[in-house]
Coordinates of C-alpha atoms in Angstrom, one line a residue:
M1 CA 14.0 281.6 227.2
C2 CA 13.3 278.3 228.8
V3 CA 10.1 276.3 228.0
S4 CA 9.2 273.7 230.7
T5 CA 7.6 270.5 229.5
G6 CA 7.3 269.0 233.0
H7 CA 8.8 268.7 236.5
P8 CA 12.2 267.2 237.4
S9 CA 12.0 263.6 236.6
R10 CA 14.0 260.5 237.8
L11 CA 14.0 259.4 234.2
A12 CA 16.7 262.1 233.6
T13 CA 18.9 262.2 236.6
A14 CA 22.3 261.8 234.9
L15 CA 24.6 264.7 235.4
S16 CA 24.6 267.1 232.5
Q17 CA 27.5 269.1 231.0
P18 CA 28.0 272.6 232.4
G19 CA 24.9 274.8 231.6
L20 CA 24.7 277.2 228.9
S21 CA 23.5 280.8 229.1
G22 CA 19.7 280.8 229.1
S23 CA 19.3 277.5 230.7
C24 CA 16.7 277.0 233.5
V25 CA 16.8 275.4 236.9
G26 CA 14.4 273.8 239.2
I27 CA 15.0 272.9 242.9
T28 CA 13.1 270.1 244.7
I29 CA 12.8 268.0 247.8
S30 CA 12.3 264.4 246.8
I31 CA 9.9 262.1 248.6
P32 CA 11.6 259.1 250.1
E33 CA 10.6 255.4 249.6
P34 CA 8.3 253.6 250.3
L35 CA 6.1 256.7 250.6
A36 CA 7.1 257.9 247.1
S37 CA 5.8 254.7 245.5
S38 CA 2.6 254.9 247.4
L39 CA 1.9 258.5 246.3
K40 CA 2.8 257.6 242.7
A41 CA 0.2 254.7 242.7
W42 CA -2.4 257.2 244.2
R43 CA -1.7 259.8 241.5
A44 CA -2.0 257.2 238.8
S45 CA -5.4 256.0 240.2
F46 CA -6.8 259.5 239.8
G47 CA -6.1 259.4 236.1
D48 CA -2.9 261.6 236.1
P49 CA -0.7 260.5 233.2
M50 CA 2.3 262.4 234.8
A51 CA 2.3 259.9 237.6
A52 CA 4.5 257.8 235.5
V53 CA 7.1 260.4 234.8
V54 CA 7.0 262.9 237.7
P55 CA 8.2 261.5 241.0
P56 CA 6.5 262.8 244.1
H57 CA 8.4 265.9 245.3
I58 CA 8.0 269.3 246.9
T59 CA 9.1 272.2 244.6
L60 CA 11.2 274.9 246.1
I61 CA 12.1 276.7 242.9
T62 CA 10.0 276.2 239.9
T63 CA 11.4 276.7 236.2
T64 CA 13.6 279.7 236.6
P65 CA 16.1 281.1 234.0
A66 CA 19.8 280.8 235.0
H67 CA 22.0 283.1 232.9
D68 CA 25.0 282.6 235.0
W69 CA 25.3 278.9 235.9
A70 CA 28.5 279.2 238.0
A71 CA 26.9 281.9 240.1
T72 CA 23.7 279.9 240.4
I73 CA 25.4 276.7 241.7
E74 CA 27.4 278.8 244.1
H75 CA 24.3 280.4 245.5
V76 CA 22.4 277.2 245.8
R77 CA 25.3 275.5 247.6
A78 CA 25.7 278.3 250.1
V79 CA 21.9 278.1 251.0
A80 CA 22.2 274.3 251.4
Q81 CA 25.2 274.6 253.6
E82 CA 23.3 277.0 256.0
Q83 CA 20.2 275.0 256.1
R84 CA 19.5 272.5 259.0
P85 CA 17.6 269.2 258.3
F86 CA 14.0 269.3 259.3
E87 CA 10.8 267.1 259.3
V88 CA 7.9 267.3 256.9
R89 CA 4.5 266.0 257.9
L90 CA 1.8 265.6 255.2
R91 CA -1.9 265.6 256.3
S92 CA -5.1 265.8 254.3
T93 CA -5.6 267.4 251.0
G94 CA -6.0 270.9 249.6
S95 CA -6.7 272.3 246.1
F96 CA -5.7 275.3 243.9
R97 CA -9.0 275.1 242.1
P98 CA -10.4 277.1 240.3
A99 CA -7.1 279.0 239.7
S100 CA -5.2 275.9 238.9
P101 CA -6.4 272.2 238.3
V102 CA -4.3 270.7 241.2
V103 CA -5.0 268.7 244.2
F104 CA -2.2 268.3 246.8
L105 CA -1.3 267.0 250.1
K106 CA -0.9 269.7 252.8
L107 CA 2.4 270.3 254.7
V108 CA 1.3 270.6 258.4
Q109 CA 4.9 270.6 259.5
G110 CA 7.9 271.9 257.5
F111 CA 5.8 274.3 255.7
D112 CA 7.6 277.3 257.3
E113 CA 11.0 275.7 256.6
C114 CA 10.2 275.3 252.9
V115 CA 8.9 278.8 252.6
E116 CA 12.1 280.2 254.2
L117 CA 14.2 277.9 252.0
H118 CA 12.4 279.1 248.9
S119 CA 12.9 282.8 249.9
R120 CA 16.6 282.3 250.4
L121 CA 16.9 280.4 247.1
Q122 CA 14.9 282.9 245.0
K123 CA 17.4 285.6 245.4
G124 CA 20.6 286.7 243.7
P125 CA 20.9 284.8 240.4
L126 CA 17.5 283.2 240.8
E127 CA 15.6 286.2 241.7
R128 CA 12.4 286.8 239.8
D129 CA 8.7 287.6 240.1
L130 CA 6.3 284.7 240.4
E131 CA 2.9 284.3 238.9
F132 CA 1.5 282.9 242.2
P133 CA 2.6 283.1 245.8
F134 CA 4.8 280.2 246.8
H135 CA 2.9 277.5 248.6
P136 CA 4.8 274.2 249.3
H137 CA 2.9 271.1 248.7
V138 CA 2.9 267.6 247.2
T139 CA 0.8 267.3 244.1
V140 CA -1.4 264.2 243.9
A141 CA -3.6 265.1 240.9
H142 CA -2.9 267.6 238.1
D143 CA -5.0 268.6 235.2
V144 CA -7.3 265.5 235.4
S145 CA -11.1 265.4 235.2
D146 CA -13.2 266.9 237.9
A147 CA -14.1 263.4 239.0
G148 CA -10.5 262.5 239.3
M149 CA -9.8 265.6 241.4
D150 CA -12.9 265.0 243.6
A151 CA -11.7 261.5 244.2
A152 CA -8.2 262.7 245.2
V153 CA -9.7 265.1 247.7
E154 CA -12.0 262.5 249.2
E155 CA -9.8 259.4 249.2
L156 CA -6.7 261.2 250.6
N157 CA -8.6 263.4 253.1
G158 CA -7.4 261.2 256.0
F159 CA -3.9 260.7 254.7
E160 CA -0.9 261.4 257.1
A161 CA 2.7 260.7 256.7
A162 CA 6.1 262.1 257.8
F163 CA 9.7 262.1 256.7
D164 CA 13.0 263.8 257.4
V165 CA 14.4 266.3 254.9
G166 CA 18.2 266.6 254.7
S167 CA 18.8 267.6 251.1
M168 CA 17.4 269.2 247.9
G169 CA 18.0 268.5 244.3
L170 CA 19.2 271.1 241.8
Y171 CA 18.0 270.3 238.3
E172 CA 18.8 271.8 234.9
H173 CA 16.2 272.0 232.1
V174 CA 18.1 270.9 229.0
P175 CA 17.2 271.4 225.2
S176 CA 15.9 267.8 225.0
G177 CA 13.0 268.9 227.1
L178 CA 14.0 266.7 230.1
W179 CA 15.2 267.8 233.5
K180 CA 18.7 266.5 234.6
L181 CA 20.0 266.5 238.2
R182 CA 23.1 268.6 238.5
E183 CA 23.7 268.1 242.3
E184 CA 21.9 266.6 245.2
L185 CA 22.8 269.2 248.0
H186 CA 22.8 267.9 251.5
F187 CA 22.1 270.4 254.2
G188 CA 24.9 271.6 256.4
E189 CA 27.7 270.0 254.3
D190 CA 30.7 271.6 253.0
A191 CA 29.7 273.4 249.7
D192 CA 33.0 272.3 248.2
R193 CA 31.9 268.7 248.4
P194 CA 28.6 268.5 246.6
Q195 CA 26.8 265.1 246.6
T196 CA 25.2 263.6 243.5
A197 CA 22.1 261.5 243.8
S198 CA 22.0 257.7 242.9
Y199 CA 18.5 256.8 241.9

């Protein structure tokens, strides 16, 4: 069984050794610079300590057991090869309160593409039941004070930004408790030529 201690982090992007049975994966879309740094600063301003270790991202697959790592990689590569690049546009804020203490930026464009990607990824070796319905978003405050979450909602209410999405990162949750990037998979590319990220 895997126990997650956080989201994929750029502090642990070195490629790991082949995964062992019982390891977990996560799949995310990274937010590009300079937008990523701006969102990191906003998150820190709301009192979120995870701002320093969790880079802004859109989660496609949350912590999911991968009992057959070879099959998992083959599956994720196949999904990436079939995916076309798309644009994400973020606008205003939403919240999962009271179910979860999270404030996020809404995807007003690219939402459907992320849902479809998630649906195709969460099949085969990654198929499982989720506690909550999948809702793509970019977290800007998590588990902070009510005042911090209220500030995030108010101060980013008029926020808007857009960026192109052409890849997704496949991460492995390792015994140290960190996430390590296994591959950065570029959409539409030959699955036999996986790309690794350079952060």
